[in-house]
Amino acid sequence: MSRFAGVLGLNRRELELIAPKNPRDRMIQIAQSKVNTKRLLEANDIPVPKTYAVLSTRRELSTFAWELPDDFALKPSGGGRGCGIVVMVGRHGDGWRTFSGRPVTRRELAFHVIAILTGDFSREARSDVAHFEQRLSSSLDITGNPTTGLPDVRVIVCDGRPLMAMSRIPTLASDGKANLHQGAVGVGIDIPTGLTTHAVHDGQPCTQHPDTKHDLIGARVPHWERFLDLAMRAAVLSGLGYTGVDLVLDDGLGPAILEINARPGLNIQIANLTGLRDALTALKVAGS
Amino acid sequence: MTSLASPANAAPRDRNTSVTALALLSLGLLVWFFEPLGALMQVFVERHGSATAALELLLVPVGATLIVVLRTMVGIEGFGIFSPLILAYAFVRLGTVVGLLTFMALLLAVTPARLLMDRFALLSVARTGILVAACAVVLFALSAFAPAYLELSSLGLPVVIMAGIIDRFVTAQMDQSTGEAVKLSLFTVLAAAILATFLQWGALRGAVAATPDLALLSFPLCLLVGRYTGLRVSEYYRFRAVADAGSVGAGKSGASGAER
């Protein structure tokens, strides 16, 4: 089983990385309030999606003027794993419509806000805060090919230094979502060069995008230095020693930060075909 | 601020561990000599006449430990630790096969209720309420036709848990994907079935009945398993591609592994 010596598992991630490096109170703050995390990053000149409105009580909702742009995202402040996020991409009559074209009225959005406030999407059903924010969009994925949905870049930062990186590119099967177990493609990125190295789809290594068939390997990620710089700065600001920083290459803003994860997943190892323990050893060797 | 380097905290943690280990060892020796639970069991039998009820209680720590092992070492991770545990008790009462069939029937019968709820936007508490109610009604209907020895109707608490699992199945289906939801539910049921079989195992029941202090082994076992940093059995499958790639490149020094 020595072939697996470099692979990081859930148990070791918990005991040797998260427990010693991520103080509990900071983890709770980061996980429970995307709004506050965004404010912190914004104050430090890190690009994040603009906040249009924050609703924390039903009274605020009843007096809300619904002055929103044509496209936006409505998110719970404390939700995890993308739960409870709805995205409007354009107008439809009095209301808006979703990515798939379904019309959504103000009343339905108000109901979703109530669901968020009640805590339907937060951990342990704790009451939560809803916020409307700028919809980030990228028309090209990191390999320079047209894409639907929103591909992202995940950088794992350990003690202020980038440890491993990947991009998640949506597919038809993942319905525009950049989530590997929903069918998105994971593409490993070599940190020093910003070149894509391996790709994985449904747990199997691949070289082409399953829908568009374009090559995924050997592409140079645009603005790679900027991605790394933002990820490292955000990770240090978060006060956490081991984080997964999620970024997006927005058409207008360029690289921008979507979210900071205090308990980043392990699938990034499959996308890079490299174990995180091996990467940690390499980081230690390079650092001393 | 972020440089909480591991060597710095390693030393005090190790010392704490050895002090704890020593304390536990002496506690264990005391238990070995005095058998406190054995003495309690004698009192129990004198007052209540039989050890059966006490045995059920003493098997709870054994079941909890098994769930901990299944999660952290095997990787059978369902919806939390309580769901499989209580489901296992339902299975014990009904027999594993009948229990499984009942659960499947509930899952199927409640699906229309779930589809109905998709139509109305509902707050999650209301949704859970409906699911619990639907499960109870369906189980009532089933028990009317079930043979008398099955005791389906005495399943009040397990019904709530089954409804809870179905609710989490629905949530997982909406938030993640159907595949993920099915996987989590299957693992919950699988863990419960393994547990139910284990708890009905005559040798185990006999051993705990004869030496009730065996139940106390749960504490050191959970402590040990709680510090296990190795891969789970399931992770050997999940990361097989990473291991295969690593062996091709023969990453003897860790650095070469990260370059690629």
XYZ file of C-alpha atoms in Angstrom, chain A residues 13-31 156-160 235-236 238-244 260-264, chain B residues 1-5 9 13:
45
model
C -6.684 16.077 6.798
C -8.794 16.518 9.926
C -6.153 15.594 12.535
C -2.950 16.924 11.013
C -4.018 19.929 8.932
C -7.371 21.357 9.963
C -7.173 20.752 13.730
C -3.732 22.322 14.233
C -3.864 25.007 11.529
C -7.448 26.276 11.485
C -8.589 27.890 14.742
C -12.166 26.889 15.467
C -13.561 30.384 15.944
C -12.047 31.593 12.656
C -13.486 28.560 10.837
C -16.938 29.307 12.197
C -16.690 32.964 11.195
C -15.551 32.130 7.679
C -18.140 29.390 7.198
C -5.216 25.082 -1.727
C -3.054 27.353 0.396
C -1.070 25.957 3.317
C 0.660 28.335 5.736
C 0.439 31.149 3.195
C -5.846 32.799 2.712
C -3.596 34.864 4.987
C -8.772 34.542 6.572
C -6.545 33.673 9.534
C -6.685 29.998 8.557
C -3.560 27.953 7.930
C -5.133 25.435 5.535
C -7.751 26.666 3.077
C -9.180 26.114 -0.370
C -12.855 30.567 1.033
C -13.247 26.984 2.252
C -11.979 25.999 5.682
C -12.277 22.283 4.902
C -11.252 21.891 1.248
C -0.010 34.619 12.321
C -0.735 31.736 10.048
C 2.562 29.992 10.641
C 1.249 27.523 13.180
C 4.052 25.157 12.226
C 2.780 22.062 18.806
C 0.479 17.225 22.196
